[in-house]
């Protein structure tokens, strides 16, 4: 006999962005996709990506802004799960905490928070770091854990702590600047991950909430110096990785000291602490740099 269950509604913040988009793709690609309704949040429902999402029968798109989380929840109606991600800004901490508060108030059962690694599973919980947006994520994590623990519905959570995204490597000036700053790290390896794999782990957290209940995971797919990555880049694209001039990259780190500059300094001083093999054991399709580049080489050739 066919078992009929009510689909679970998952609210996805940043649905038109890299991570949120990957979360939705991974849920929809799973055999249990029919068990989920996705409410995708965007500030502009008429945008191309929002319209594409809205075309899927399991997805409804709502307009909302993290500056007003109650409005988002009121429009979404009852939600079972939440994928929460914020943009780096002076209000990141405030908006991230407000999402946790609203989730508890609106009776959500499972909250997936996309944070960032701060030195692996041992160090991250008690290491805000001197990087402003890392510290904001640390504060949001603590707030979420406290609110979930005391919530009347006993809301559970999964904290995802990705390292640097492969997607920072673009062909525009941002990507070239990133490549140069990576090169300026010298022999220090940088841990990286694809946003596709963040989406995979987020989707698993919703598909198997008991397995990922109150867990915190550092997500990493590869660890490379820029010269090591450049060898792979040449093999895959036939070209050398384009980099901004050294003085430009150094000037950006100086001018944006509170964000980019401090972050690259932290990569040198401390650095991420993820375990590639552990991630691969959980996700057999976890992308290393070569796999990510092969999938995206059209953007680089
Ligand atoms: N880049 C890295 O290497 C890295 C590594 C670890 C962690 N992170 C963290 O990842 C986060 C960013 O995630 P992402 O790269 O997936 O972002 P993204 O691709 O830039 O997408 C962010 C999405 O958020 C939505 N958005 C922006 N402002 C909003 C607001 N005020 N209210 C509601 N929605 C808003 C936008 O959607 P609409 O335009 O449709 O509204 C956008 O599509 C940051 O917290 C960053 O620190 C990044």
Short mmCIF file of C-alpha atoms and ligand atoms in Angstrom, two decimals:
data_model
loop_
_atom_site.label_atom_id
_atom_site.label_comp_id
_atom_site.label_asym_id
_atom_site.label_seq_id
_atom_site.Cartn_x
_atom_site.Cartn_y
_atom_site.Cartn_z
CA UNK A 1 0.00 0.00 0.00
CA UNK A 2 1.25 3.50 -0.83
CA UNK A 3 2.29 5.33 2.32
CA UNK A 4 1.07 8.93 2.35
CA UNK A 5 3.04 11.37 4.50
CA UNK A 6 2.85 15.14 4.69
CA UNK A 7 5.84 16.70 2.91
CA UNK A 8 8.29 18.57 5.12
CA UNK A 9 8.67 22.26 4.32
CA UNK A 10 12.24 23.55 4.19
CA UNK A 11 12.91 27.29 4.12
CA UNK A 12 16.09 28.09 2.17
CA UNK A 13 17.80 31.45 2.65
CA UNK A 14 20.13 32.57 -0.16
CA UNK A 15 18.28 30.26 -2.57
CA UNK A 16 19.54 32.11 -5.66
CA UNK A 17 23.12 32.04 -4.35
CA UNK A 18 25.87 29.44 -4.55
CA UNK A 19 25.16 27.54 -1.34
CA UNK A 20 21.38 27.86 -1.16
CA UNK A 21 21.10 26.90 -4.83
CA UNK A 22 23.22 23.79 -4.24
CA UNK A 23 21.11 22.82 -1.21
CA UNK A 24 17.94 22.92 -3.31
CA UNK A 25 19.55 21.00 -6.20
CA UNK A 26 20.71 18.27 -3.83
CA UNK A 27 17.33 17.90 -2.13
CA UNK A 28 15.54 17.77 -5.49
CA UNK A 29 18.03 15.20 -6.83
CA UNK A 30 17.45 12.83 -3.90
CA UNK A 31 15.07 9.87 -4.12
CA UNK A 32 13.12 11.43 -1.22
CA UNK A 33 12.58 14.73 -3.07
CA UNK A 34 8.81 14.14 -3.07
CA UNK A 35 8.85 14.30 0.75
CA UNK A 36 9.92 17.96 0.72
CA UNK A 37 8.41 21.29 -0.14
CA UNK A 38 11.01 23.99 -0.55
CA UNK A 39 10.34 27.63 0.16
CA UNK A 40 13.09 29.60 -1.58
CA UNK A 41 13.84 33.12 -0.31
CA UNK A 42 15.03 35.91 -2.61
CA UNK A 43 14.83 39.69 -2.51
CA UNK A 44 13.58 39.67 -6.10
CA UNK A 45 11.15 36.96 -7.21
CA UNK A 46 11.24 38.20 -10.82
CA UNK A 47 14.99 37.52 -11.17
CA UNK A 48 16.17 34.83 -13.62
CA UNK A 49 17.38 32.38 -10.95
CA UNK A 50 14.24 32.87 -8.84
CA UNK A 51 12.01 32.24 -11.86
CA UNK A 52 13.93 29.07 -12.68
CA UNK A 53 13.43 27.83 -9.11
CA UNK A 54 9.73 28.70 -9.19
CA UNK A 55 9.26 26.51 -12.29
CA UNK A 56 9.89 23.40 -10.17
CA UNK A 57 6.71 21.85 -8.72
CA UNK A 58 8.31 21.25 -5.27
CA UNK A 59 9.57 24.82 -4.94
CA UNK A 60 7.75 28.03 -4.09
CA UNK A 61 9.58 31.33 -4.16
CA UNK A 62 8.91 34.12 -1.68
CA UNK A 63 10.35 37.60 -1.49
CA UNK A 64 12.08 38.42 1.77
CA UNK A 65 15.00 40.25 3.31
CA UNK A 66 17.14 39.11 6.24
CA UNK A 67 16.62 42.57 7.67
CA UNK A 68 13.05 41.41 8.48
CA UNK A 69 13.04 37.73 9.38
CA UNK A 70 9.50 37.77 10.82
CA UNK A 71 8.19 38.82 7.42
CA UNK A 72 10.02 35.83 5.86
CA UNK A 73 8.47 33.39 8.35
CA UNK A 74 5.01 34.92 8.02
CA UNK A 75 5.12 34.54 4.24
CA UNK A 76 6.56 31.02 4.41
CA UNK A 77 3.90 29.61 6.77
CA UNK A 78 4.77 26.62 9.00
CA UNK A 79 8.26 25.30 8.28
CA UNK A 80 9.89 22.05 9.43
CA UNK A 81 13.48 22.84 8.41
CA UNK A 82 15.62 25.89 7.71
CA UNK A 83 18.82 26.48 5.75
CA UNK A 84 20.32 29.68 7.10
CA UNK A 85 23.20 31.55 5.47
CA UNK A 86 24.12 35.22 5.71
CA UNK A 87 26.21 37.61 3.67
CA UNK A 88 29.42 39.06 5.15
CA UNK A 89 28.44 42.45 6.52
CA UNK A 90 28.25 44.46 9.73
CA UNK A 91 24.78 43.00 10.35
CA UNK A 92 25.73 39.35 9.71
CA UNK A 93 25.72 38.42 13.40
CA UNK A 94 22.45 40.22 14.10
CA UNK A 95 20.71 38.63 11.07
CA UNK A 96 22.06 35.14 11.82
CA UNK A 97 20.90 35.30 15.45
CA UNK A 98 17.50 36.67 14.39
CA UNK A 99 17.03 33.64 12.11
CA UNK A 100 17.66 31.27 15.04
CA UNK A 101 15.24 33.22 17.27
CA UNK A 102 12.52 33.24 14.63
CA UNK A 103 13.01 29.53 13.90
CA UNK A 104 12.39 28.69 17.56
CA UNK A 105 9.42 31.04 17.77
CA UNK A 106 7.81 29.59 14.63
CA UNK A 107 8.20 25.97 15.78
CA UNK A 108 10.87 24.76 13.32
CA UNK A 109 12.22 21.27 14.01
CA UNK A 110 15.64 21.26 12.32
CA UNK A 111 17.97 24.19 11.62
CA UNK A 112 20.98 23.94 9.31
CA UNK A 113 23.35 26.84 9.79
CA UNK A 114 26.08 27.50 7.23
CA UNK A 115 28.99 28.83 9.24
CA UNK A 116 32.71 28.58 8.42
CA UNK A 117 35.64 26.56 9.72
CA UNK A 118 37.91 28.15 12.32
CA UNK A 119 40.55 25.42 12.72
CA UNK A 120 38.77 22.07 12.60
CA UNK A 121 36.33 20.36 14.98
CA UNK A 122 38.50 20.80 18.09
CA UNK A 123 39.40 24.48 17.73
CA UNK A 124 36.36 25.93 15.93
CA UNK A 125 33.89 25.83 18.86
CA UNK A 126 36.07 28.05 21.07
CA UNK A 127 37.98 30.04 18.47
CA UNK A 128 36.17 33.15 17.23
CA UNK A 129 39.48 34.27 15.60
CA UNK A 130 40.41 37.87 14.85
CA UNK A 131 38.66 37.70 11.43
CA UNK A 132 35.48 39.74 11.79
CA UNK A 133 33.11 37.56 9.75
CA UNK A 134 34.54 34.37 11.31
CA UNK A 135 33.83 35.81 14.78
CA UNK A 136 30.27 36.68 13.71
CA UNK A 137 29.74 33.06 12.68
CA UNK A 138 31.15 31.82 16.01
CA UNK A 139 28.69 34.06 17.89
CA UNK A 140 25.78 32.89 15.73
CA UNK A 141 26.69 29.23 16.35
CA UNK A 142 26.70 29.76 20.15
CA UNK A 143 23.39 31.61 20.01
CA UNK A 144 21.80 28.91 17.85
CA UNK A 145 22.97 26.14 20.21
CA UNK A 146 21.59 27.96 23.28
CA UNK A 147 18.27 28.80 21.62
CA UNK A 148 17.85 25.24 20.27
CA UNK A 149 18.64 23.67 23.66
CA UNK A 150 16.02 25.78 25.42
CA UNK A 151 13.41 25.62 22.65
CA UNK A 152 10.00 24.21 23.62
CA UNK A 153 9.99 22.06 20.48
CA UNK A 154 13.57 20.82 21.18
CA UNK A 155 14.73 22.08 17.82
CA UNK A 156 17.77 20.22 16.51
CA UNK A 157 20.50 21.75 14.39
CA UNK A 158 23.42 20.97 12.11
CA UNK A 159 26.31 23.40 11.81
CA UNK A 160 28.21 23.22 8.53
CA UNK A 161 31.68 24.76 8.58
CA UNK A 162 32.95 25.03 5.02
CA UNK A 163 36.49 26.15 4.23
CA UNK A 164 37.33 28.44 1.27
CA UNK A 165 35.18 27.84 -1.83
CA UNK A 166 36.71 26.72 -5.15
CA UNK A 167 34.12 29.10 -6.62
CA UNK A 168 36.28 32.07 -5.52
CA UNK A 169 38.44 31.18 -8.51
CA UNK A 170 36.73 33.16 -11.27
CA UNK A 171 38.11 34.67 -14.45
CA UNK A 172 37.35 38.25 -13.41
CA UNK A 173 39.52 40.54 -11.28
CA UNK A 174 38.11 39.06 -8.05
CA UNK A 175 39.22 35.58 -9.08
CA UNK A 176 42.62 36.78 -10.26
CA UNK A 177 43.11 38.67 -7.00
CA UNK A 178 42.13 35.57 -5.04
CA UNK A 179 44.62 33.45 -7.03
CA UNK A 180 47.43 35.90 -6.28
CA UNK A 181 46.61 36.04 -2.55
CA UNK A 182 46.62 32.23 -2.55
CA UNK A 183 50.03 32.32 -4.26
CA UNK A 184 51.24 34.80 -1.64
CA UNK A 185 50.60 32.13 1.02
CA UNK A 186 53.73 30.42 -0.35
CA UNK A 187 54.18 26.87 0.89
CA UNK A 188 51.13 27.05 3.19
CA UNK A 189 48.35 24.87 1.78
CA UNK A 190 44.83 26.29 1.57
CA UNK A 191 41.88 24.00 2.29
CA UNK A 192 39.04 24.34 -0.20
CA UNK A 193 35.59 22.90 -0.95
CA UNK A 194 32.95 23.12 -3.66
CA UNK A 195 29.61 24.73 -2.85
CA UNK A 196 28.03 21.71 -4.56
CA UNK A 197 29.36 19.57 -1.69
CA UNK A 198 28.10 22.02 0.94
CA UNK A 199 24.70 21.50 -0.70
CA UNK A 200 25.16 17.72 -0.46
CA UNK A 201 25.85 17.81 3.30
CA UNK A 202 23.01 20.27 3.91
CA UNK A 203 20.60 18.05 1.99
CA UNK A 204 21.76 15.00 3.99
CA UNK A 205 21.10 16.94 7.21
CA UNK A 206 17.48 17.38 6.13
CA UNK A 207 17.13 13.84 4.74
CA UNK A 208 18.67 12.22 7.85
CA UNK A 209 18.13 14.71 10.69
CA UNK A 210 18.78 12.09 13.37
CA UNK A 211 22.19 11.22 11.93
CA UNK A 212 23.19 14.90 11.72
CA UNK A 213 21.41 15.91 14.94
CA UNK A 214 23.32 18.67 16.78
CA UNK A 215 26.47 17.91 14.78
CA UNK A 216 29.08 20.36 13.51
CA UNK A 217 31.04 19.39 10.41
CA UNK A 218 34.08 20.97 8.77
CA UNK A 219 33.67 20.57 5.02
CA UNK A 220 36.83 20.27 2.92
CA UNK A 221 37.47 18.70 -0.48
CA UNK A 222 41.15 19.43 -1.09
CA UNK A 223 44.22 21.20 0.34
CA UNK A 224 46.73 22.74 -2.02
CA UNK A 225 49.31 25.46 -2.42
CA UNK A 226 48.62 27.72 -5.39
CA UNK A 227 51.58 26.25 -7.36
CA UNK A 228 50.20 22.73 -6.75
CA UNK A 229 46.78 23.91 -7.91
CA UNK A 230 48.36 25.56 -10.93
CA UNK A 231 49.75 22.20 -12.12
CA UNK A 232 46.23 20.76 -12.05
CA UNK A 233 44.85 23.93 -13.66
CA UNK A 234 47.31 23.59 -16.58
CA UNK A 235 46.47 19.90 -17.05
CA UNK A 236 42.73 20.58 -17.17
CA UNK A 237 42.52 23.90 -19.02
CA UNK A 238 45.81 23.98 -20.93
CA UNK A 239 46.52 27.40 -19.44
CA UNK A 240 48.27 28.94 -16.47
CA UNK A 241 46.06 30.24 -13.65
CA UNK A 242 45.62 33.97 -14.19
CA UNK A 243 46.69 36.12 -11.25
CA UNK A 244 46.46 39.82 -10.45
CA UNK A 245 49.75 41.67 -10.07
CA UNK A 246 51.35 41.29 -6.62
CA UNK A 247 50.97 44.99 -5.64
CA UNK A 248 47.24 44.88 -6.47
CA UNK A 249 46.64 41.82 -4.26
CA UNK A 250 48.73 43.32 -1.46
CA UNK A 251 46.86 46.64 -1.75
CA UNK A 252 43.48 44.88 -1.54
CA UNK A 253 44.58 43.03 1.62
CA UNK A 254 45.75 46.33 3.09
CA UNK A 255 42.63 48.37 2.19
CA UNK A 256 40.26 45.53 3.16
CA UNK A 257 42.27 44.59 6.25
CA UNK A 258 39.20 43.89 8.42
CA UNK A 259 37.96 41.23 6.02
CA UNK A 260 40.23 39.97 3.23
CA UNK A 261 43.53 41.05 4.83
CA UNK A 262 42.82 39.48 8.23
CA UNK A 263 41.47 36.33 6.63
CA UNK A 264 44.63 35.69 4.59
CA UNK A 265 46.74 36.55 7.64
CA UNK A 266 44.77 33.95 9.61
CA UNK A 267 45.33 31.39 6.85
CA UNK A 268 49.07 31.92 7.45
CA UNK A 269 48.96 32.18 11.26
CA UNK A 270 46.52 29.32 11.97
CA UNK A 271 44.58 27.95 9.02
CA UNK A 272 41.66 25.60 8.60
CA UNK A 273 41.62 22.17 10.22
CA UNK A 274 39.36 19.99 8.11
CA UNK A 275 39.94 16.33 7.23
CA UNK A 276 39.53 15.62 3.51
CA UNK A 277 39.41 11.84 3.93
CA UNK A 278 36.66 12.00 6.56
CA UNK A 279 34.55 14.16 4.25
CA UNK A 280 35.18 11.78 1.35
CA UNK A 281 34.20 8.81 3.52
CA UNK A 282 30.83 10.48 4.11
CA UNK A 283 30.38 11.77 0.56
CA UNK A 284 31.99 9.51 -2.04
CA UNK A 285 31.52 12.17 -4.72
CA UNK A 286 33.27 14.89 -2.68
CA UNK A 287 35.06 17.09 -5.23
CA UNK A 288 38.78 17.73 -5.12
CA UNK A 289 40.19 20.63 -7.14
CA UNK A 290 40.64 18.51 -10.29
CA UNK A 291 37.05 17.22 -10.16
CA UNK A 292 35.64 20.70 -9.55
CA UNK A 293 37.73 22.20 -12.34
CA UNK A 294 36.79 19.45 -14.80
CA UNK A 295 33.13 20.10 -14.10
CA UNK A 296 33.53 23.87 -14.47
CA UNK A 297 36.33 24.11 -17.05
CA UNK A 298 33.96 25.69 -19.57
CA UNK A 299 34.23 28.88 -17.49
CA UNK A 300 38.02 28.91 -17.81
CA UNK A 301 38.67 28.03 -21.48
N1 LIG B 1 33.56 32.39 -0.38
C1 LIG B 1 34.12 31.56 0.48
O1 LIG B 1 35.23 31.04 0.26
C2 LIG B 1 33.41 31.23 1.78
C3 LIG B 1 33.92 30.23 2.62
C4 LIG B 1 33.25 29.91 3.81
C5 LIG B 1 32.09 30.59 4.13
N2 LIG B 1 31.62 31.56 3.28
C6 LIG B 1 30.40 32.27 3.67
O2 LIG B 1 29.37 32.05 2.72
C7 LIG B 1 28.40 33.09 2.88
C8 LIG B 1 27.89 33.50 1.52
O3 LIG B 1 27.29 32.40 0.90
P1 LIG B 1 27.20 32.24 -0.69
O4 LIG B 1 28.60 32.35 -1.24
O5 LIG B 1 26.40 31.05 -1.00
O6 LIG B 1 26.46 33.58 -1.08
P2 LIG B 1 26.07 34.12 -2.52
O7 LIG B 1 26.35 33.13 -3.60
O8 LIG B 1 26.67 35.48 -2.64
O9 LIG B 1 24.50 34.23 -2.41
C9 LIG B 1 23.89 34.90 -1.36
C10 LIG B 1 22.40 34.99 -1.63
O10 LIG B 1 21.83 35.62 -0.49
C11 LIG B 1 20.78 36.47 -0.91
N3 LIG B 1 20.82 37.69 -0.10
C12 LIG B 1 21.77 38.65 -0.05
N4 LIG B 1 21.44 39.60 0.82
C13 LIG B 1 20.24 39.25 1.35
C14 LIG B 1 19.36 39.83 2.30
N5 LIG B 1 19.63 40.99 2.91
N6 LIG B 1 18.22 39.18 2.59
C15 LIG B 1 17.90 38.00 1.99
N7 LIG B 1 18.70 37.40 1.08
C16 LIG B 1 19.84 38.02 0.76
C17 LIG B 1 20.99 36.77 -2.39
O11 LIG B 1 19.79 36.45 -3.03
P3 LIG B 1 18.91 37.54 -3.83
O12 LIG B 1 19.86 38.46 -4.53
O13 LIG B 1 18.12 36.68 -4.78
O14 LIG B 1 18.08 38.21 -2.80
C18 LIG B 1 22.09 35.81 -2.84
O15 LIG B 1 21.66 34.97 -3.86
C19 LIG B 1 29.09 34.20 3.66
O16 LIG B 1 28.60 34.20 4.98
C20 LIG B 1 30.55 33.77 3.66
O17 LIG B 1 31.27 34.21 4.79
C21 LIG B 1 32.24 31.88 2.13
#
